Coordinates of C-alpha atoms in Angstrom, one line a residue:
S1 CA -45.3 -3.0 -32.3
V2 CA -44.3 0.9 -30.9
T3 CA -47.9 2.2 -31.5
G4 CA -48.3 4.0 -28.3
R5 CA -44.6 2.9 -26.9
P6 CA -42.4 5.8 -28.0
L7 CA -39.7 4.8 -25.6
V8 CA -39.1 1.7 -27.3
N9 CA -39.3 3.5 -30.8
L10 CA -36.6 5.5 -29.1
T11 CA -34.3 2.6 -28.7
F12 CA -34.8 1.1 -32.0
A13 CA -34.4 4.3 -33.8
L14 CA -30.8 4.8 -31.6
D15 CA -30.1 1.0 -32.9
Y16 CA -30.8 2.3 -36.2
A17 CA -28.4 4.6 -36.5
A18 CA -26.2 2.7 -35.0
S19 CA -26.3 -0.6 -37.4
G20 CA -29.2 0.4 -40.0
T21 CA -31.0 -3.1 -40.4
L22 CA -27.6 -5.3 -39.4
T23 CA -29.6 -7.0 -36.3
S24 CA -26.3 -6.3 -34.5
S25 CA -26.7 -3.5 -32.0
Y26 CA -30.4 -4.1 -31.7
H27 CA -29.3 -7.6 -29.8
R28 CA -26.7 -5.9 -28.1
T29 CA -29.1 -3.8 -26.6
N30 CA -31.5 -6.8 -25.6
F31 CA -29.4 -8.5 -24.5
L32 CA -28.0 -5.2 -22.6
I33 CA -32.0 -4.7 -21.2
H34 CA -32.2 -8.3 -19.8
L35 CA -28.5 -8.2 -17.9
L36 CA -29.5 -4.8 -16.7
A37 CA -33.0 -6.3 -15.8
G38 CA -31.5 -9.1 -13.9
L39 CA -29.2 -6.9 -11.9
A40 CA -32.5 -5.1 -10.7
L41 CA -34.1 -8.1 -9.9
F42 CA -31.1 -9.2 -7.9
G43 CA -30.7 -5.8 -5.6
L44 CA -34.9 -6.1 -5.2
V45 CA -34.9 -9.4 -3.9
R46 CA -31.6 -8.6 -1.7
R47 CA -33.0 -5.7 -0.1
T48 CA -36.6 -7.5 0.4
L49 CA -35.1 -11.0 2.4
Q50 CA -33.1 -8.6 4.6
R51 CA -36.4 -7.3 6.2
P52 CA -37.2 -8.1 9.7
V53 CA -40.9 -9.9 8.5
I54 CA -38.3 -12.3 6.6
P55 CA -38.0 -15.7 8.5
E56 CA -34.1 -15.8 10.2
P57 CA -32.5 -18.6 7.9
L58 CA -33.8 -17.1 4.8
R59 CA -32.3 -13.8 5.9
K60 CA -28.9 -15.2 7.1
E61 CA -29.1 -16.6 3.1
S62 CA -30.4 -13.3 1.4
L63 CA -27.1 -12.8 -1.1
Y64 CA -27.1 -16.1 -2.5
A65 CA -30.7 -16.5 -2.6
A66 CA -31.3 -13.0 -4.9
F67 CA -28.2 -14.6 -6.1
F68 CA -29.9 -17.8 -8.0
T69 CA -33.3 -16.4 -8.0
A70 CA -31.9 -13.4 -10.8
L71 CA -29.4 -16.1 -12.5
L72 CA -32.3 -18.7 -12.8
W73 CA -34.4 -16.0 -14.6
L74 CA -31.7 -14.4 -16.5
L75 CA -31.2 -18.0 -18.0
H76 CA -34.6 -19.5 -18.0
P77 CA -35.6 -20.4 -21.5
L78 CA -38.7 -19.2 -21.6
A79 CA -37.4 -15.8 -21.2
T80 CA -35.8 -16.1 -24.7
E81 CA -38.4 -14.7 -26.8
S82 CA -38.5 -11.4 -24.9
V83 CA -34.6 -11.2 -25.5
T84 CA -33.9 -12.9 -28.9
S85 CA -36.8 -12.1 -30.7
I86 CA -35.9 -8.1 -31.3
V87 CA -39.0 -6.7 -31.6
Q88 CA -40.3 -8.1 -27.9
R89 CA -37.9 -5.8 -26.3
T90 CA -41.1 -4.2 -25.6
E91 CA -41.9 -6.8 -22.7
S92 CA -37.8 -6.8 -21.4
Q93 CA -37.2 -3.1 -21.3
M94 CA -41.1 -2.6 -19.5
G95 CA -39.9 -5.6 -17.2
L96 CA -36.4 -2.8 -16.6
F97 CA -38.7 0.0 -15.6
Y98 CA -41.0 -2.2 -13.9
L99 CA -37.6 -3.8 -11.3
L100 CA -36.3 -0.8 -11.2
T101 CA -39.8 0.8 -9.9
L102 CA -39.9 -1.6 -6.8
Y103 CA -36.0 -1.3 -6.5
A104 CA -36.0 2.6 -6.1
F105 CA -38.7 2.2 -3.9
A106 CA -37.6 -0.7 -1.8
R107 CA -34.6 1.8 -1.5
S108 CA -36.5 4.8 -0.4
L109 CA -38.2 2.5 2.4
D110 CA -35.2 2.4 4.4
A111 CA -33.1 5.6 3.0
E112 CA -32.5 8.5 5.8
R113 CA -33.6 11.3 2.9
P114 CA -36.3 9.1 1.3
L115 CA -37.3 11.8 -1.1
K116 CA -34.5 11.2 -3.5
W117 CA -35.4 7.3 -4.3
Q118 CA -39.2 8.4 -4.3
A119 CA -38.3 10.6 -7.3
V120 CA -36.1 7.8 -8.7
T121 CA -39.2 5.6 -8.4
V122 CA -42.2 7.6 -9.9
F123 CA -39.3 8.3 -12.9
A124 CA -38.6 4.6 -13.7
C125 CA -42.7 4.2 -13.4
A126 CA -43.5 7.0 -15.9
L127 CA -40.5 5.8 -18.4
G128 CA -42.0 2.4 -18.1
M129 CA -45.5 3.9 -18.8
A130 CA -43.8 4.9 -22.0
T131 CA -42.4 1.4 -22.9
K132 CA -45.5 -1.0 -22.7
E133 CA -49.6 -1.1 -21.1
V134 CA -48.4 -3.3 -18.4
M135 CA -46.5 -0.8 -16.5
V136 CA -49.8 0.2 -15.4
T137 CA -49.9 -2.6 -12.6
A138 CA -46.4 -1.4 -10.9
P139 CA -48.2 1.2 -8.4
V140 CA -50.7 -1.3 -7.2
V141 CA -47.9 -3.7 -6.8
A142 CA -45.6 -0.9 -5.0
F143 CA -48.7 -0.5 -2.6
A144 CA -48.7 -4.5 -2.0
Y145 CA -44.9 -4.5 -1.4
D146 CA -44.9 -2.0 1.2
R147 CA -48.5 -3.6 3.0
T148 CA -46.2 -6.6 3.0
F149 CA -42.4 -6.1 3.8
V150 CA -42.8 -3.1 5.9
A151 CA -46.4 -1.5 6.8
G152 CA -48.1 -4.7 7.6
S153 CA -51.5 -3.7 6.7
V154 CA -53.5 -1.4 3.6
A155 CA -54.4 1.1 6.1
A156 CA -50.7 1.5 7.6
A157 CA -49.2 1.5 4.3
W158 CA -51.7 4.1 2.7
R159 CA -51.9 6.6 6.2
R160 CA -47.7 6.2 6.3
R161 CA -47.1 7.5 2.7
W162 CA -50.5 8.5 0.9
K163 CA -48.6 11.4 -0.7
F164 CA -46.3 9.4 -2.4
Y165 CA -49.0 6.9 -4.0
L166 CA -51.0 9.6 -5.7
V167 CA -47.6 10.9 -7.0
L168 CA -46.8 7.5 -8.1
A169 CA -50.4 6.8 -9.2
S170 CA -49.8 10.4 -11.5
T171 CA -47.6 8.2 -13.9
W172 CA -51.0 6.7 -14.9
L173 CA -51.9 9.8 -16.7
V174 CA -48.8 9.1 -19.1
L175 CA -50.0 5.9 -20.0
A176 CA -54.0 7.3 -20.7
W177 CA -52.5 10.3 -22.5
L178 CA -50.2 7.6 -25.1
L179 CA -53.6 5.9 -25.4
L180 CA -55.4 8.4 -25.9
T181 CA -52.9 9.5 -28.8
V182 CA -53.7 6.2 -30.2
G183 CA -57.7 6.2 -30.0
G184 CA -57.1 3.9 -27.4
T185 CA -56.7 0.8 -28.9
R186 CA -53.1 -0.2 -30.2
G187 CA -54.2 -0.2 -33.9
V188 CA -55.8 -3.5 -34.9
A189 CA -54.2 -5.6 -32.4
A190 CA -55.4 -5.3 -29.2
G191 CA -58.5 -3.6 -27.8
F192 CA -62.5 -3.8 -27.8
G193 CA -64.6 -4.1 -30.5
L194 CA -62.0 -6.2 -32.9
G195 CA -63.8 -9.0 -33.0
V196 CA -63.2 -11.1 -30.3
T197 CA -65.4 -10.6 -27.2
P198 CA -64.2 -10.2 -23.1
W199 CA -65.7 -13.3 -22.7
T200 CA -63.9 -15.5 -25.4
Y201 CA -60.8 -13.4 -24.5
A202 CA -61.0 -14.9 -21.0
L203 CA -61.9 -17.9 -21.7
T204 CA -58.6 -18.3 -23.7
Q205 CA -57.1 -17.1 -21.3
C206 CA -57.5 -19.6 -18.6
R207 CA -55.8 -21.9 -21.0
A208 CA -52.8 -19.2 -21.6
V209 CA -52.1 -18.5 -18.2
V210 CA -52.0 -22.2 -17.0
L211 CA -49.7 -22.9 -19.8
Y212 CA -47.4 -20.3 -18.9
L213 CA -47.2 -21.8 -15.1
K214 CA -46.5 -25.4 -16.7
L215 CA -43.7 -23.9 -19.0
V216 CA -41.9 -22.3 -15.9
F217 CA -41.2 -26.1 -14.5
W218 CA -41.3 -27.6 -17.8
P219 CA -40.4 -25.1 -20.4
H220 CA -40.9 -27.5 -23.5
P221 CA -42.5 -27.2 -25.9
L222 CA -41.8 -23.3 -26.7
V223 CA -43.4 -21.8 -29.8
F224 CA -42.4 -18.9 -31.3
D225 CA -46.0 -17.9 -32.3
Y226 CA -49.8 -19.6 -31.3
G227 CA -51.2 -17.6 -33.7
I228 CA -55.0 -15.5 -32.9
G229 CA -56.8 -19.0 -32.0
V230 CA -59.7 -18.2 -29.6
V231 CA -61.7 -20.1 -26.9
R232 CA -65.6 -20.0 -27.5
D233 CA -67.0 -23.0 -25.6
P234 CA -66.4 -22.9 -21.6
A235 CA -66.2 -26.4 -21.8
A236 CA -63.5 -27.1 -23.5
V237 CA -61.3 -24.7 -20.7
W238 CA -62.9 -25.9 -17.7
M239 CA -60.3 -27.9 -15.7
Q240 CA -58.1 -24.4 -16.5
A241 CA -60.6 -22.6 -15.4
L242 CA -61.1 -23.9 -12.2
L243 CA -57.0 -24.5 -11.4
L244 CA -56.7 -21.5 -11.8
A245 CA -59.5 -19.8 -10.1
G246 CA -58.0 -21.9 -7.2
L247 CA -54.5 -21.1 -7.5
V248 CA -56.0 -17.1 -7.2
G249 CA -58.1 -18.0 -4.3
A250 CA -54.8 -19.7 -2.6
S251 CA -53.0 -16.6 -3.3
L252 CA -55.2 -14.3 -2.0
W253 CA -55.8 -16.5 1.1
A254 CA -51.6 -16.8 1.4
W255 CA -51.4 -12.8 1.6
V256 CA -53.8 -12.6 4.7
R257 CA -52.0 -15.9 6.3
R258 CA -48.4 -15.8 4.6
P259 CA -48.1 -12.0 3.4
A260 CA -44.7 -13.1 1.4
V261 CA -45.8 -15.8 -0.3
G262 CA -48.8 -14.3 -1.1
F263 CA -47.3 -11.3 -2.6
L264 CA -45.3 -13.2 -5.1
A265 CA -47.9 -15.3 -6.1
L266 CA -50.6 -12.5 -6.5
A267 CA -48.0 -10.6 -8.0
T268 CA -47.8 -12.9 -10.7
F269 CA -51.3 -13.0 -11.6
V270 CA -51.6 -9.3 -11.3
I271 CA -49.0 -8.4 -13.7
L272 CA -50.2 -10.8 -16.2
A273 CA -53.8 -9.2 -16.1
P274 CA -53.6 -6.5 -18.6
S275 CA -52.5 -8.6 -21.3
S276 CA -54.3 -12.2 -20.1
S277 CA -57.5 -11.2 -18.8
V278 CA -60.2 -9.9 -20.6
V279 CA -58.4 -6.8 -22.7
P280 CA -58.2 -8.7 -26.0
L281 CA -55.2 -8.9 -27.8
I282 CA -56.2 -10.7 -30.8
S283 CA -52.8 -10.3 -33.1
Q284 CA -51.7 -13.2 -30.7
T285 CA -53.9 -14.6 -28.0
I286 CA -50.9 -16.4 -26.6
A287 CA -47.4 -15.4 -26.1
E288 CA -44.7 -16.8 -24.0
H289 CA -43.7 -13.5 -24.0
R290 CA -46.2 -12.2 -21.6
M291 CA -44.5 -14.4 -18.9
Y292 CA -41.1 -12.6 -19.2
L293 CA -41.8 -10.5 -15.7
S294 CA -44.2 -12.8 -13.8
L295 CA -41.6 -15.6 -14.2
A296 CA -39.3 -13.7 -12.1
C297 CA -42.0 -13.9 -9.5
V298 CA -42.6 -17.2 -9.7
L299 CA -38.6 -17.8 -9.6
A300 CA -38.3 -15.9 -6.3
L301 CA -40.9 -17.8 -4.7
V302 CA -39.5 -21.0 -5.3
V303 CA -36.3 -20.2 -4.3
A304 CA -37.2 -18.5 -1.4
L305 CA -39.1 -21.4 0.0
V306 CA -36.5 -23.9 -0.9
V307 CA -33.6 -22.1 0.4
N308 CA -35.7 -21.3 3.7
R309 CA -36.2 -25.2 4.2
F310 CA -32.4 -26.3 3.2
G311 CA -30.4 -23.7 3.7
G312 CA -27.0 -23.6 2.3
R313 CA -28.0 -27.5 1.3
A314 CA -29.7 -26.2 -1.4
L315 CA -26.5 -24.4 -3.2
A316 CA -25.5 -27.2 -5.5
A317 CA -29.3 -28.2 -6.4
L318 CA -30.0 -24.6 -7.6
A319 CA -26.3 -24.5 -9.5
L320 CA -27.2 -27.3 -11.6
V321 CA -31.0 -26.2 -12.5
A322 CA -28.9 -22.5 -13.6
C323 CA -27.1 -25.3 -15.8
V324 CA -29.6 -26.9 -17.2
L325 CA -32.0 -23.8 -17.9
G326 CA -28.6 -22.6 -19.4
T327 CA -28.2 -25.6 -21.9
L328 CA -32.1 -25.1 -22.6
T329 CA -31.7 -21.6 -23.8
I330 CA -28.7 -22.4 -25.9
L331 CA -30.5 -24.9 -27.4
R332 CA -33.6 -22.6 -28.5
N333 CA -31.5 -19.7 -29.3
R334 CA -30.6 -22.4 -32.2
D335 CA -34.1 -22.5 -33.2
Y336 CA -33.8 -18.5 -34.1
Q337 CA -30.7 -18.7 -36.1
S338 CA -33.1 -19.6 -39.6
E339 CA -35.9 -17.8 -40.4
L340 CA -37.4 -21.1 -42.6
G341 CA -36.1 -23.2 -39.3
I342 CA -38.5 -21.1 -36.5
W343 CA -41.4 -20.9 -38.9
A344 CA -41.1 -24.8 -39.6
Q345 CA -40.9 -25.7 -35.8
T346 CA -44.0 -23.4 -35.2
V347 CA -46.1 -25.1 -37.8
E348 CA -45.1 -28.0 -36.6
R349 CA -45.9 -27.3 -32.7
A350 CA -48.9 -24.9 -34.0
P351 CA -50.8 -26.6 -37.0
D352 CA -53.9 -24.4 -36.4
N353 CA -51.8 -21.0 -36.7
P354 CA -52.0 -19.3 -40.5
R355 CA -49.6 -16.8 -40.0
A356 CA -46.9 -19.7 -39.4
R357 CA -47.7 -20.8 -42.8
I358 CA -47.9 -17.1 -43.9
N359 CA -44.4 -16.5 -42.9
L360 CA -42.7 -20.0 -43.8
A361 CA -44.1 -19.7 -47.6
E362 CA -42.9 -16.3 -47.4
G363 CA -39.5 -17.2 -46.5
L364 CA -39.8 -19.8 -49.3
L365 CA -41.0 -17.6 -51.8
L366 CA -38.1 -14.8 -51.1
R367 CA -35.1 -18.1 -51.7
H368 CA -37.0 -18.6 -54.7
R369 CA -38.7 -22.2 -53.7
P370 CA -42.5 -22.0 -55.5
D371 CA -43.4 -25.5 -55.3
E372 CA -42.8 -25.6 -51.6
A373 CA -44.4 -22.8 -50.8
L374 CA -47.5 -23.1 -52.7
P375 CA -48.8 -25.7 -50.2
Y376 CA -48.1 -23.8 -46.9
A377 CA -49.6 -20.9 -48.5
L378 CA -52.9 -23.0 -49.7
E379 CA -53.2 -24.1 -46.5
A380 CA -52.9 -20.8 -44.7
V381 CA -56.0 -20.0 -47.1
R382 CA -58.0 -22.5 -45.5
L383 CA -57.7 -21.9 -42.5
M384 CA -57.8 -18.1 -42.2
A385 CA -59.6 -17.1 -46.2
N386 CA -59.4 -13.6 -45.1
Y387 CA -56.0 -12.8 -44.0
P388 CA -54.4 -10.8 -47.4
E389 CA -51.0 -12.2 -46.9
A390 CA -52.3 -15.7 -47.4
Q391 CA -53.3 -14.9 -50.7
T392 CA -50.7 -12.9 -52.1
N393 CA -48.5 -15.7 -51.4
V394 CA -50.6 -18.0 -52.8
G395 CA -50.8 -15.6 -56.3
I396 CA -47.0 -15.3 -56.1
A397 CA -46.2 -18.8 -55.5
L398 CA -48.3 -19.6 -58.8
A399 CA -46.8 -16.1 -60.4
Q400 CA -43.1 -17.9 -59.5
L401 CA -44.3 -21.5 -60.9
G402 CA -45.3 -19.7 -64.6
R403 CA -48.9 -19.9 -63.8
P404 CA -50.3 -16.1 -63.6
A405 CA -53.8 -17.0 -64.7
E406 CA -54.3 -19.4 -61.6
A407 CA -52.5 -16.3 -59.6
L408 CA -54.6 -13.9 -60.6
P409 CA -58.1 -14.8 -58.2
Y410 CA -56.2 -15.0 -55.2
C411 CA -54.4 -11.7 -55.8
L412 CA -57.2 -10.0 -56.8
E413 CA -58.9 -11.0 -53.2
A414 CA -55.6 -9.8 -51.5
V415 CA -56.1 -6.3 -52.9
R416 CA -59.8 -6.5 -51.9
L417 CA -59.0 -7.7 -48.5
N418 CA -56.2 -4.9 -48.0
P419 CA -56.6 -2.3 -50.9
D420 CA -53.8 -0.1 -48.8
G421 CA -51.6 -2.9 -48.6
P422 CA -47.9 -2.2 -50.6
R423 CA -47.3 -5.3 -51.3
V424 CA -50.5 -7.4 -52.3
Q425 CA -51.1 -4.0 -55.0
S426 CA -47.6 -4.5 -56.7
N427 CA -48.0 -8.8 -56.7
L428 CA -51.8 -7.7 -58.5
G429 CA -49.7 -5.4 -60.5
T430 CA -46.9 -7.8 -61.5
V431 CA -49.0 -11.0 -62.4
L432 CA -50.8 -8.6 -64.5
I433 CA -48.0 -7.7 -66.4
Q434 CA -47.3 -11.7 -66.8
L435 CA -50.9 -11.7 -68.5
E436 CA -49.7 -8.9 -70.7
R437 CA -52.6 -6.4 -68.9
Y438 CA -50.1 -3.8 -69.0
A439 CA -52.4 -0.3 -68.6
E440 CA -54.0 -2.4 -65.4
G441 CA -50.3 -3.7 -64.0
I442 CA -49.1 -0.6 -64.3
E443 CA -52.0 1.3 -62.2
H444 CA -51.2 -0.9 -59.4
L445 CA -47.5 -1.0 -59.5
E446 CA -48.0 2.9 -59.2
A447 CA -50.5 2.7 -56.2
S448 CA -47.9 0.1 -54.3
L449 CA -45.4 2.8 -54.8
R450 CA -47.6 5.9 -53.8
L451 CA -48.6 4.0 -51.1
A452 CA -44.8 2.8 -49.7
P453 CA -42.5 4.9 -51.7
D454 CA -39.4 3.9 -49.1
A455 CA -40.5 0.3 -48.8
P456 CA -37.4 -2.5 -49.0
D457 CA -38.4 -3.9 -52.3
A458 CA -39.5 -0.3 -54.1
M459 CA -36.7 -0.5 -56.5
L460 CA -38.1 -3.7 -57.5
V461 CA -41.4 -2.0 -57.7
R462 CA -39.8 0.3 -60.1
N463 CA -37.9 -2.3 -62.0
N464 CA -41.3 -3.4 -63.3
L465 CA -43.0 -0.3 -63.4
G466 CA -40.4 0.1 -66.4
I467 CA -41.2 -3.0 -68.0
A468 CA -44.5 -2.1 -68.3

């Protein structure tokens, strides 16, 4: 998850320096990032709602409209994965820099000396580019913000600040360089030519984006891992595709007739576009954390429309919604308290996801419960036979049950699928030793140590090697 994302990697390194593999500092950092992003959102919305193009009732209530926009976003359960799941810091940290970019740009528009705030805008945007690829849309959204709330037209925005926009667009070079250093893809996680076509991925995203929008207003059920499934038949998502096309079309129309509404609606889709359009992200074809920043756009639009219509009378209703969302987020965080609990729930809510069964089986195997793990491991193999982790989990379960002869074919298949995997090599070696084929077992245990001499389970591998 940190491939081509050096700034996220740096923050993880700092957390590791602070608490090693204890998760306390990682969670504190994730929470702090989310809180700072909420403050940036508050400042951006408040400043935007004070602009002359905003209706007078909304300008008058700009302070509490901005407060409730930020509060609802901070408390919304759909953001839980981006904050509580440590590795999804990639999303929340990018969101922080994205919001800081827009906030600094909004400050520059009113500043007597705009160069200082423009410099902060470019710097924040560059940091975001070193955080996650979704940041690629930030210069476009900044330009659209200018057109909507300040300049009044695309031509006027370009004419007044074209030099600044060229400098801001130069931050794309940071992202381009990072992508080139990793070969244009993120390993086997994202990119073209990895087994999922742009068309198939686009069909899948019709389902995904409509699901994300539904979860904004009805955040249940939330799923930790939707897996790698794709939609191959357009007939399966024709209703979602039609709805999505209608929403995008309405957003474009609104940007012409009601620019502020259209800006927030379009920004929702533009921010989602890098991960939810045609560039395949095959490790997770649907993921709730991708809605993290777009969620702020939807909530800002809803709060603005409510406050513009009802004024201060909406205060109590928004406070009640905040309480409900906060309660749901507390309940959602309880799902994350147990490894077995979150994966068991994921299996229940995404039964066709082999990775959920793989991870649930691994959790059970670590707790020496092979009789419970075996059915999940076998079902994962049935769903995705070319997953080496699925094959090796079956082998481990059978070995722990004292059936090494039955385990051997699964362990051999796992090594065939992933010969550079230290875990599958060590598992095969262990099974071979149980079968008293010591010379072969030693070979695979030594291979595991060569591949990962500092892995967490390397001591166990050395112990088995010594026994052999």
